[in-house]
Amino acid sequence: MTTTEMTAAEMTAAEMTAAEMTTAEASDSMRNGVDTATLFATLDAVKQAPQAARFQFRAHNQWVSGTHNRTTIADYFGVGEERAHERTFVFDADHPAVLVGQDHGPTPAEFVLHALVACITSGLANIAAARRVKLTEVRSTVTGDIDLNGILGLNPGVRNGYEKITVRFTIKGDAPAEKLREIVAQSRARSAVYDVITSGVPVAIEVDTP
Amino acid sequence: MTTTEMTAAEMTAAEMTAAEMTTAEASDSMRNGVDTATLFATLDAVKQAPQAARFQFRAHNQWVSGTHNRTTIADYFGVGEERAHERTFVFDADHPAVLVGQDHGPTPAEFVLHALVACITSGLANIAAARRVKLTEVRSTVTGDIDLNGILGLNPGVRNGYEKITVRFTIKGDAPAEKLREIVAQSRARSAVYDVITSGVPVAIEVDTP
């Protein structure tokens, strides 16, 4: 199926125009736990006021001991104002003993894998809802292969990060396999974290030594 | 200070040769919660058997409802065998209400920020310990600027991911500011997650539709 053959109902929210979005029937607004009416209204609102989509996400980290440190996620900026999550989220990161840590949390590199599958999965539900597909199950396993000779500085030919990452999705719903695969493809095509991990982002680091 | 002016004690573990590492004094092995003797012994062991450094990290995700999903991190491969963390770590991700979610967890994009600061901070303690610097405080805030017109598909000129990420470290310890800054620079230079985020990684996605 090519894009031009899609019906309005099959188009993703991202592909819909504001006019098409507002024609979504309210009667079956909830699908996959997604309120599609709210989803389309949000897209419509952003289309009218694009600056509302400028967000700044943040995390605050404090070193605990050794490789153990703790991140707090609470505040962010979006839709024109400072905002706070419903609650403050706290995450510990560490290295396992085999990497000279105490295993108080996953390694930072494992959190990258979590972010990737979480992002694509979040998008899946929205896109399926927009395409009127009811999902019954989405599971995934993500693996990241890394040669620690890189970060250990023992081989200049080895990069510090993952060599490759592989995600395997199992997805079930009331649509043919082909359509379910298209939903996954579209979620990848609109995933913030997939973009960050595959294309890279400029990172500036500032250091204050009071 | 240039690299050639460094003393052995000031060299990072990553920069030390195996011979230099084993000369580290056991008497002051513990520093910053890092057992430097174990750190150096680990580096020495990997230098003798480079294949021990081949790791595969993993995460398992299950969709819950809407943008809410849950990741489990437990198993990994490293040092030649299948391994498990001391306990199974579970993390929820979601979107806040303003992004049509229910805020059961941070957004996946926020977990990327957490992974980045956690990685550089973990490295800091190791590198400072190797350089015989006692850290007293490390705090950081990381911000990621993102224009959601990208993932919403409303502006083809806007990328899906972060436009830029900025990390601000506050670091204190028993060394001059210049040396503390060098430790941060070295941790960035050997950070797996910094490399992933700035340089990108190939990601393969496979879909099973049983």
Tab-separated table of C-alpha atoms in Angstrom:
chain	number	residue	atom	x	y	z
A	1	MET	CA	0.000	0.000	0.000
A	2	THR	CA	1.439	3.347	-0.956
A	3	THR	CA	0.759	6.572	0.858
A	4	THR	CA	-1.509	7.826	-1.898
A	5	GLU	CA	-3.702	4.757	-1.522
A	6	MET	CA	-4.350	5.384	2.164
A	7	THR	CA	-7.779	6.339	3.339
A	8	ALA	CA	-8.109	9.107	5.900
A	9	ALA	CA	-8.763	6.541	8.592
A	10	GLU	CA	-5.566	4.757	7.761
A	11	MET	CA	-3.390	7.830	7.787
A	12	THR	CA	-1.282	8.368	10.848
A	13	ALA	CA	-2.015	11.347	13.021
A	14	ALA	CA	1.285	12.734	11.872
A	15	GLU	CA	0.261	12.517	8.276
A	16	MET	CA	-3.187	13.986	8.723
A	17	THR	CA	-3.956	17.582	8.021
A	18	ALA	CA	-5.756	19.590	10.662
A	19	ALA	CA	-8.938	19.459	8.614
A	20	GLU	CA	-8.762	15.688	8.311
A	21	MET	CA	-8.089	15.347	12.005
A	22	THR	CA	-11.170	17.235	13.073
A	23	THR	CA	-13.315	14.903	10.994
A	24	ALA	CA	-12.357	11.982	13.231
A	25	GLU	CA	-15.506	10.539	14.722
A	26	ALA	CA	-15.898	11.205	18.425
A	27	SER	CA	-17.991	8.061	18.844
A	28	ASP	CA	-14.994	5.754	18.820
A	29	SER	CA	-12.481	8.205	20.200
A	30	MET	CA	-10.798	5.808	22.637
A	31	ARG	CA	-8.599	3.148	21.075
A	32	ASN	CA	-5.548	1.389	22.543
A	33	GLY	CA	-5.881	3.637	25.571
A	34	VAL	CA	-5.406	6.612	23.281
A	35	ASP	CA	-8.056	9.303	23.160
A	36	THR	CA	-7.785	9.945	19.445
A	37	ALA	CA	-10.065	12.976	19.657
A	38	THR	CA	-7.629	14.578	22.103
A	39	LEU	CA	-4.696	13.432	19.973
A	40	PHE	CA	-6.145	15.036	16.862
A	41	ALA	CA	-7.175	18.170	18.759
A	42	THR	CA	-3.627	18.475	20.092
A	43	LEU	CA	-2.193	18.141	16.606
A	44	ASP	CA	-4.678	20.723	15.377
A	45	ALA	CA	-3.728	23.119	18.167
A	46	VAL	CA	-0.022	22.763	17.404
A	47	LYS	CA	-0.681	23.280	13.732
A	48	GLN	CA	-2.305	26.603	14.600
A	49	ALA	CA	0.423	27.567	17.094
A	50	PRO	CA	3.661	25.767	16.101
A	51	GLN	CA	5.686	27.349	18.918
A	52	ALA	CA	3.652	25.293	21.408
A	53	ALA	CA	5.680	22.299	20.274
A	54	ARG	CA	8.955	23.713	21.532
A	55	PHE	CA	9.898	21.589	24.535
A	56	GLN	CA	12.890	21.374	26.784
A	57	PHE	CA	13.290	18.153	28.729
A	58	ARG	CA	15.643	17.977	31.698
A	59	ALA	CA	17.284	15.603	34.113
A	60	HIS	CA	19.222	16.320	37.301
A	61	ASN	CA	21.932	13.926	38.416
A	62	GLN	CA	23.869	13.550	41.642
A	63	TRP	CA	26.882	11.334	42.137
A	64	VAL	CA	26.490	8.891	45.032
A	65	SER	CA	29.684	6.797	45.156
A	66	GLY	CA	31.871	5.079	42.594
A	67	THR	CA	29.874	4.386	39.450
A	68	HIS	CA	26.602	4.802	41.366
A	69	ASN	CA	24.636	7.984	40.711
A	70	ARG	CA	21.015	9.087	40.831
A	71	THR	CA	18.901	11.069	38.394
A	72	THR	CA	15.785	13.058	39.194
A	73	ILE	CA	13.299	13.913	36.451
A	74	ALA	CA	10.570	16.356	37.382
A	75	ASP	CA	10.423	19.634	35.472
A	76	TYR	CA	10.227	20.473	31.795
A	77	PHE	CA	9.174	23.291	29.518
A	78	GLY	CA	6.462	22.866	26.922
A	79	VAL	CA	3.388	24.424	25.393
A	80	GLY	CA	4.706	27.836	26.350
A	81	GLU	CA	5.341	27.360	30.045
A	82	GLU	CA	7.258	25.614	32.802
A	83	ARG	CA	5.644	22.323	33.757
A	84	ALA	CA	6.097	19.480	36.219
A	85	HIS	CA	5.403	15.777	35.930
A	86	GLU	CA	2.637	14.360	38.123
A	87	ARG	CA	5.394	13.144	40.409
A	88	THR	CA	9.175	13.268	40.610
A	89	PHE	CA	10.836	10.251	39.013
A	90	VAL	CA	14.122	8.986	40.463
A	91	PHE	CA	16.478	6.514	38.786
A	92	ASP	CA	19.721	4.992	39.973
A	93	ALA	CA	22.450	3.982	37.565
A	94	ASP	CA	25.536	1.936	38.367
A	95	HIS	CA	27.842	-0.690	36.952
A	96	PRO	CA	27.580	-4.364	37.899
A	97	ALA	CA	30.384	-5.919	39.933
A	98	VAL	CA	31.999	-7.323	36.811
A	99	LEU	CA	32.433	-3.707	35.707
A	100	VAL	CA	33.730	-2.607	39.103
A	101	GLY	CA	30.411	-1.249	40.380
A	102	GLN	CA	27.819	-2.364	42.922
A	103	ASP	CA	24.826	-2.924	40.656
A	104	HIS	CA	22.561	-0.365	42.341
A	105	GLY	CA	20.916	0.197	38.967
A	106	PRO	CA	21.286	-0.614	35.293
A	107	THR	CA	24.256	0.745	33.423
A	108	PRO	CA	23.671	4.043	31.633
A	109	ALA	CA	24.045	2.192	28.327
A	110	GLU	CA	21.090	-0.036	29.240
A	111	PHE	CA	18.921	3.027	29.845
A	112	VAL	CA	19.603	3.996	26.219
A	113	LEU	CA	18.060	0.710	25.087
A	114	HIS	CA	15.055	1.293	27.346
A	115	ALA	CA	14.572	4.792	25.922
A	116	LEU	CA	14.621	3.452	22.372
A	117	VAL	CA	12.023	0.695	22.760
A	118	ALA	CA	9.857	2.852	24.998
A	119	CYS	CA	9.791	5.598	22.377
A	120	ILE	CA	8.865	3.368	19.465
A	121	THR	CA	6.263	1.551	21.582
A	122	SER	CA	4.649	4.819	22.715
A	123	GLY	CA	4.332	5.867	19.108
A	124	LEU	CA	2.874	2.512	18.074
A	125	ALA	CA	-0.231	2.916	20.195
A	126	ASN	CA	-0.901	6.408	18.867
A	127	ILE	CA	-0.355	5.469	15.258
A	128	ALA	CA	-2.420	2.295	15.518
A	129	ALA	CA	-5.220	4.283	17.153
A	130	ALA	CA	-5.104	6.860	14.376
A	131	ARG	CA	-5.245	4.056	11.814
A	132	ARG	CA	-8.182	2.451	13.650
A	133	VAL	CA	-6.232	-0.639	14.556
A	134	LYS	CA	-6.824	-2.159	17.980
A	135	LEU	CA	-3.622	-3.575	19.400
A	136	THR	CA	-3.810	-6.538	21.743
A	137	GLU	CA	-0.132	-7.027	22.517
A	138	VAL	CA	3.170	-5.304	21.885
A	139	ARG	CA	6.344	-6.767	23.287
A	140	SER	CA	9.938	-6.103	22.347
A	141	THR	CA	13.471	-7.023	23.166
A	142	VAL	CA	16.313	-4.694	22.358
A	143	THR	CA	19.942	-5.722	22.357
A	144	GLY	CA	23.020	-3.555	22.112
A	145	ASP	CA	26.411	-4.998	21.243
A	146	ILE	CA	29.351	-3.153	22.711
A	147	ASP	CA	33.055	-3.892	22.931
A	148	LEU	CA	34.285	-2.346	26.164
A	149	ASN	CA	37.841	-2.242	24.826
A	150	GLY	CA	36.642	1.135	23.556
A	151	ILE	CA	35.704	2.816	26.840
A	152	LEU	CA	38.546	1.033	28.613
A	153	GLY	CA	40.940	2.724	26.216
A	154	LEU	CA	42.580	-0.567	25.310
A	155	ASN	CA	41.977	-0.458	21.563
A	156	PRO	CA	41.877	2.830	19.665
A	157	GLY	CA	40.102	1.091	16.797
A	158	VAL	CA	37.046	0.309	18.945
A	159	ARG	CA	34.383	2.950	19.486
A	160	ASN	CA	33.097	3.771	22.968
A	161	GLY	CA	29.443	3.178	22.221
A	162	TYR	CA	27.304	0.401	20.827
A	163	GLU	CA	28.401	-1.113	17.527
A	164	LYS	CA	24.834	-1.996	16.701
A	165	ILE	CA	21.421	-2.134	18.303
A	166	THR	CA	18.691	-4.585	17.326
A	167	VAL	CA	15.031	-4.316	18.316
A	168	ARG	CA	12.668	-7.245	17.884
A	169	PHE	CA	8.971	-6.439	18.170
A	170	THR	CA	6.102	-8.866	18.587
A	171	ILE	CA	2.899	-7.052	17.736
A	172	LYS	CA	-0.670	-8.364	17.660
A	173	GLY	CA	-3.900	-6.596	16.778
A	174	ASP	CA	-7.027	-6.656	14.638
A	175	ALA	CA	-5.204	-5.930	11.392
A	176	PRO	CA	-3.282	-7.954	8.827
A	177	ALA	CA	0.417	-8.526	9.480
A	178	GLU	CA	1.288	-6.113	6.683
A	179	LYS	CA	-0.608	-3.290	8.327
A	180	LEU	CA	0.907	-4.021	11.738
A	181	ARG	CA	4.361	-3.863	10.158
A	182	GLU	CA	3.519	-0.513	8.599
A	183	ILE	CA	2.518	0.826	11.996
A	184	VAL	CA	5.895	-0.178	13.412
A	185	ALA	CA	7.635	1.406	10.415
A	186	GLN	CA	5.729	4.647	10.880
A	187	SER	CA	6.509	4.740	14.612
A	188	ARG	CA	10.195	4.345	13.825
A	189	ALA	CA	9.902	7.095	11.212
A	190	ARG	CA	8.526	9.477	13.869
A	191	SER	CA	10.519	8.373	16.907
A	192	ALA	CA	12.506	11.053	18.716
A	193	VAL	CA	14.826	8.542	20.373
A	194	TYR	CA	15.372	6.505	17.205
A	195	ASP	CA	16.430	9.735	15.501
A	196	VAL	CA	18.757	10.681	18.366
A	197	ILE	CA	20.394	7.253	18.442
A	198	THR	CA	20.754	6.751	14.709
A	199	SER	CA	21.614	10.307	13.646
A	200	GLY	CA	23.306	11.840	16.670
A	201	VAL	CA	22.799	15.134	18.472
A	202	PRO	CA	25.283	17.894	19.333
A	203	VAL	CA	26.082	17.764	23.050
A	204	ALA	CA	27.672	20.700	24.893
A	205	ILE	CA	29.258	20.107	28.272
A	206	GLU	CA	29.885	22.964	30.689
A	207	VAL	CA	31.824	22.556	33.928
A	208	ASP	CA	31.516	24.666	37.051
A	209	THR	CA	34.207	24.189	39.710
A	210	PRO	CA	33.061	26.379	42.616
B	1	MET	CA	49.035	20.315	31.200
B	2	THR	CA	49.656	18.190	28.143
B	3	THR	CA	49.394	14.446	28.089
B	4	THR	CA	53.153	14.028	27.923
B	5	GLU	CA	53.541	16.000	31.131
B	6	MET	CA	51.270	13.675	33.090
B	7	THR	CA	52.692	11.519	35.826
B	8	ALA	CA	51.618	7.903	36.053
B	9	ALA	CA	49.391	8.743	38.972
B	10	GLU	CA	47.633	11.359	36.937
B	11	MET	CA	46.982	9.132	33.975
B	12	THR	CA	43.499	7.767	33.651
B	13	ALA	CA	43.001	4.076	33.968
B	14	ALA	CA	42.157	4.082	30.310
B	15	GLU	CA	45.475	5.616	29.456
B	16	MET	CA	47.562	3.380	31.665
B	17	THR	CA	49.358	0.358	30.350
B	18	ALA	CA	48.852	-2.928	32.099
B	19	ALA	CA	52.321	-2.653	33.621
B	20	GLU	CA	51.588	0.795	34.973
B	21	MET	CA	48.283	-0.336	36.375
B	22	THR	CA	49.726	-3.144	38.429
B	23	THR	CA	52.119	-0.705	40.095
B	24	ALA	CA	49.194	1.114	41.703
B	25	GLU	CA	49.633	1.004	45.444
B	26	ALA	CA	47.164	-1.232	47.243
B	27	SER	CA	47.428	0.854	50.393
B	28	ASP	CA	45.162	3.579	49.075
B	29	SER	CA	43.136	1.392	46.775
B	30	MET	CA	39.731	2.824	47.696
B	31	ARG	CA	38.972	6.309	46.410
B	32	ASN	CA	35.607	7.891	45.553
B	33	GLY	CA	34.013	4.551	46.328
B	34	VAL	CA	36.125	3.034	43.559
B	35	ASP	CA	38.413	0.149	44.351
B	36	THR	CA	41.227	1.250	42.075
B	37	ALA	CA	43.119	-2.006	42.602
B	38	THR	CA	40.132	-3.913	41.244
B	39	LEU	CA	39.719	-1.342	38.481
B	40	PHE	CA	43.317	-1.727	37.387
B	41	ALA	CA	43.189	-5.511	37.741
B	42	THR	CA	40.090	-5.571	35.549
B	43	LEU	CA	41.806	-3.466	32.914
B	44	ASP	CA	44.819	-5.751	33.103
B	45	ALA	CA	42.639	-8.835	32.708
B	46	VAL	CA	40.878	-7.378	29.667
B	47	LYS	CA	44.196	-6.397	28.171
B	48	GLN	CA	45.259	-10.053	28.411
B	49	ALA	CA	41.901	-11.356	27.108
B	50	PRO	CA	40.287	-8.658	24.952
B	51	GLN	CA	37.275	-10.805	24.095
B	52	ALA	CA	36.158	-10.531	27.746
B	53	ALA	CA	35.124	-6.957	26.928
B	54	ARG	CA	32.488	-8.025	24.430
B	55	PHE	CA	29.159	-7.248	26.092
B	56	GLN	CA	25.563	-7.387	24.991
B	57	PHE	CA	23.129	-5.297	27.008
B	58	ARG	CA	19.405	-5.904	26.727
B	59	ALA	CA	16.038	-4.495	27.669
B	60	HIS	CA	12.584	-6.060	27.413
B	61	ASN	CA	9.557	-3.847	26.913
B	62	GLN	CA	5.831	-4.480	27.162
B	63	TRP	CA	3.135	-2.083	26.051
B	64	VAL	CA	0.613	-1.281	28.804
B	65	SER	CA	-1.875	1.209	27.327
B	66	GLY	CA	-1.632	4.299	25.180
B	67	THR	CA	1.831	5.801	25.454
B	68	HIS	CA	2.446	3.890	28.700
B	69	ASN	CA	4.849	0.968	28.524
B	70	ARG	CA	7.200	-0.861	30.850
B	71	THR	CA	10.785	-2.008	30.431
B	72	THR	CA	12.517	-4.777	32.340
B	73	ILE	CA	16.309	-4.896	32.539
B	74	ALA	CA	17.792	-8.029	34.020
B	75	ASP	CA	20.069	-10.100	31.812
B	76	TYR	CA	23.175	-9.321	29.830
B	77	PHE	CA	26.174	-11.034	28.313
B	78	GLY	CA	29.712	-10.147	29.314
B	79	VAL	CA	33.089	-11.540	30.243
B	80	GLY	CA	32.313	-14.647	28.235
B	81	GLU	CA	29.001	-15.675	29.737
B	82	GLU	CA	25.349	-14.908	30.363
B	83	ARG	CA	24.882	-12.785	33.481
B	84	ALA	CA	22.100	-11.257	35.541
B	85	HIS	CA	21.927	-8.038	37.515
B	86	GLU	CA	21.612	-8.369	41.305
B	87	ARG	CA	17.934	-7.656	40.825
B	88	THR	CA	15.512	-7.026	37.982
B	89	PHE	CA	15.036	-3.337	37.237
B	90	VAL	CA	11.650	-2.127	35.982
B	91	PHE	CA	10.943	1.274	34.431
B	92	ASP	CA	7.742	2.816	33.189
B	93	ALA	CA	7.690	5.342	30.371
B	94	ASP	CA	4.754	7.459	29.300
B	95	HIS	CA	3.840	10.880	27.983
B	96	PRO	CA	2.474	13.636	30.217
B	97	ALA	CA	-1.137	14.746	29.724
B	98	VAL	CA	-0.026	17.673	27.603
B	99	LEU	CA	1.351	15.075	25.183
B	100	VAL	CA	-1.796	12.937	25.363
B	101	GLY	CA	-0.445	10.465	27.919
B	102	GLN	CA	-1.056	9.763	31.603
B	103	ASP	CA	2.371	10.580	33.035
B	104	HIS	CA	3.020	7.120	34.482
B	105	GLY	CA	6.721	7.710	33.866
B	106	PRO	CA	9.117	10.073	32.133
B	107	THR	CA	9.047	10.344	28.386
B	108	PRO	CA	11.493	8.101	26.547
B	109	ALA	CA	13.375	11.219	25.457
B	110	GLU	CA	13.990	12.132	29.114
B	111	PHE	CA	15.521	8.709	29.734
B	112	VAL	CA	18.081	9.567	27.034
B	113	LEU	CA	19.156	12.594	29.086
B	114	HIS	CA	19.393	10.451	32.213
B	115	ALA	CA	21.547	7.894	30.396
B	116	LEU	CA	23.922	10.602	29.214
B	117	VAL	CA	24.609	12.283	32.567
B	118	ALA	CA	24.689	8.948	34.385
B	119	CYS	CA	27.343	7.658	31.976
B	120	ILE	CA	29.629	10.650	32.229
B	121	THR	CA	29.196	10.768	36.025
B	122	SER	CA	30.038	7.058	36.403
B	123	GLY	CA	33.212	7.632	34.439
B	124	LEU	CA	34.147	10.683	36.497
B	125	ALA	CA	34.506	8.735	39.724
B	126	ASN	CA	36.698	6.105	38.068
B	127	ILE	CA	38.918	8.600	36.316
B	128	ALA	CA	39.267	10.807	39.380
B	129	ALA	CA	40.171	7.749	41.451
B	130	ALA	CA	42.800	6.713	38.911
B	131	ARG	CA	44.216	10.245	39.010
B	132	ARG	CA	44.258	10.205	42.828
B	133	VAL	CA	41.668	12.950	43.088
B	134	LYS	CA	39.078	12.686	45.849
B	135	LEU	CA	35.733	14.007	44.708
B	136	THR	CA	33.413	15.556	47.261
B	137	GLU	CA	30.475	16.467	45.048
B	138	VAL	CA	29.327	15.957	41.477
B	139	ARG	CA	26.013	17.331	40.352
B	140	SER	CA	24.694	17.952	36.887
B	141	THR	CA	21.710	19.177	34.980
B	142	VAL	CA	21.117	18.122	31.421
B	143	THR	CA	18.678	19.821	29.098
B	144	GLY	CA	17.482	18.714	25.690
B	145	ASP	CA	15.754	21.087	23.315
B	146	ILE	CA	13.248	19.499	20.992
B	147	ASP	CA	10.669	20.858	18.596
B	148	LEU	CA	7.790	18.390	18.548
B	149	ASN	CA	6.668	19.668	15.165
B	150	GLY	CA	9.114	16.985	14.010
B	151	ILE	CA	7.548	13.904	15.598
B	152	LEU	CA	4.072	15.332	15.052
B	153	GLY	CA	4.818	15.418	11.340
B	154	LEU	CA	3.764	19.050	11.070
B	155	ASN	CA	7.020	20.424	9.670
B	156	PRO	CA	9.242	18.335	7.404
B	157	GLY	CA	12.138	20.694	8.120
B	158	VAL	CA	12.184	19.784	11.820
B	159	ARG	CA	13.984	16.649	12.975
B	160	ASN	CA	12.298	14.146	15.287
B	161	GLY	CA	14.974	14.181	17.969
B	162	TYR	CA	16.724	16.741	20.106
B	163	GLU	CA	18.216	19.732	18.329
B	164	LYS	CA	20.840	20.069	21.013
B	165	ILE	CA	21.663	18.750	24.455
B	166	THR	CA	23.529	20.713	27.123
B	167	VAL	CA	25.058	19.252	30.274
B	168	ARG	CA	26.186	21.478	33.135
B	169	PHE	CA	28.392	19.836	35.734
B	170	THR	CA	29.269	21.144	39.171
B	171	ILE	CA	32.280	19.216	40.419
B	172	LYS	CA	34.208	19.601	43.680
B	173	GLY	CA	37.236	17.717	44.960
B	174	ASP	CA	40.751	18.010	46.321
B	175	ALA	CA	42.284	19.163	43.052
B	176	PRO	CA	42.617	22.463	41.207
B	177	ALA	CA	39.759	23.518	38.965
B	178	GLU	CA	41.884	22.807	35.892
B	179	LYS	CA	42.405	19.204	36.924
B	180	LEU	CA	38.724	18.711	37.732
B	181	ARG	CA	37.862	20.012	34.273
B	182	GLU	CA	40.319	17.572	32.712
B	183	ILE	CA	38.629	14.713	34.546
B	184	VAL	CA	35.268	15.715	33.089
B	185	ALA	CA	36.834	16.013	29.638
B	186	GLN	CA	38.367	12.551	29.919
B	187	SER	CA	35.081	11.040	31.094
B	188	ARG	CA	33.345	12.535	28.086
B	189	ALA	CA	36.105	11.186	25.863
B	190	ARG	CA	35.453	7.657	27.176
B	191	SER	CA	31.676	7.742	27.592
B	192	ALA	CA	29.689	5.067	25.806
B	193	VAL	CA	26.449	7.052	25.904
B	194	TYR	CA	28.083	10.319	24.833
B	195	ASP	CA	29.451	8.453	21.820
B	196	VAL	CA	26.061	6.901	21.019
B	197	ILE	CA	24.251	10.230	21.281
B	198	THR	CA	26.763	12.360	19.409
B	199	SER	CA	27.826	9.890	16.718
B	200	GLY	CA	24.841	7.620	16.247
B	201	VAL	CA	24.497	3.853	16.091
B	202	PRO	CA	22.938	1.611	13.421
B	203	VAL	CA	19.594	0.313	14.672
B	204	ALA	CA	17.869	-2.694	13.102
B	205	ILE	CA	14.190	-3.280	13.777
B	206	GLU	CA	12.597	-6.669	13.242
B	207	VAL	CA	8.869	-7.280	13.496
B	208	ASP	CA	7.129	-10.538	14.337
B	209	THR	CA	3.366	-10.655	13.759
B	210	PRO	CA	2.305	-14.085	15.097
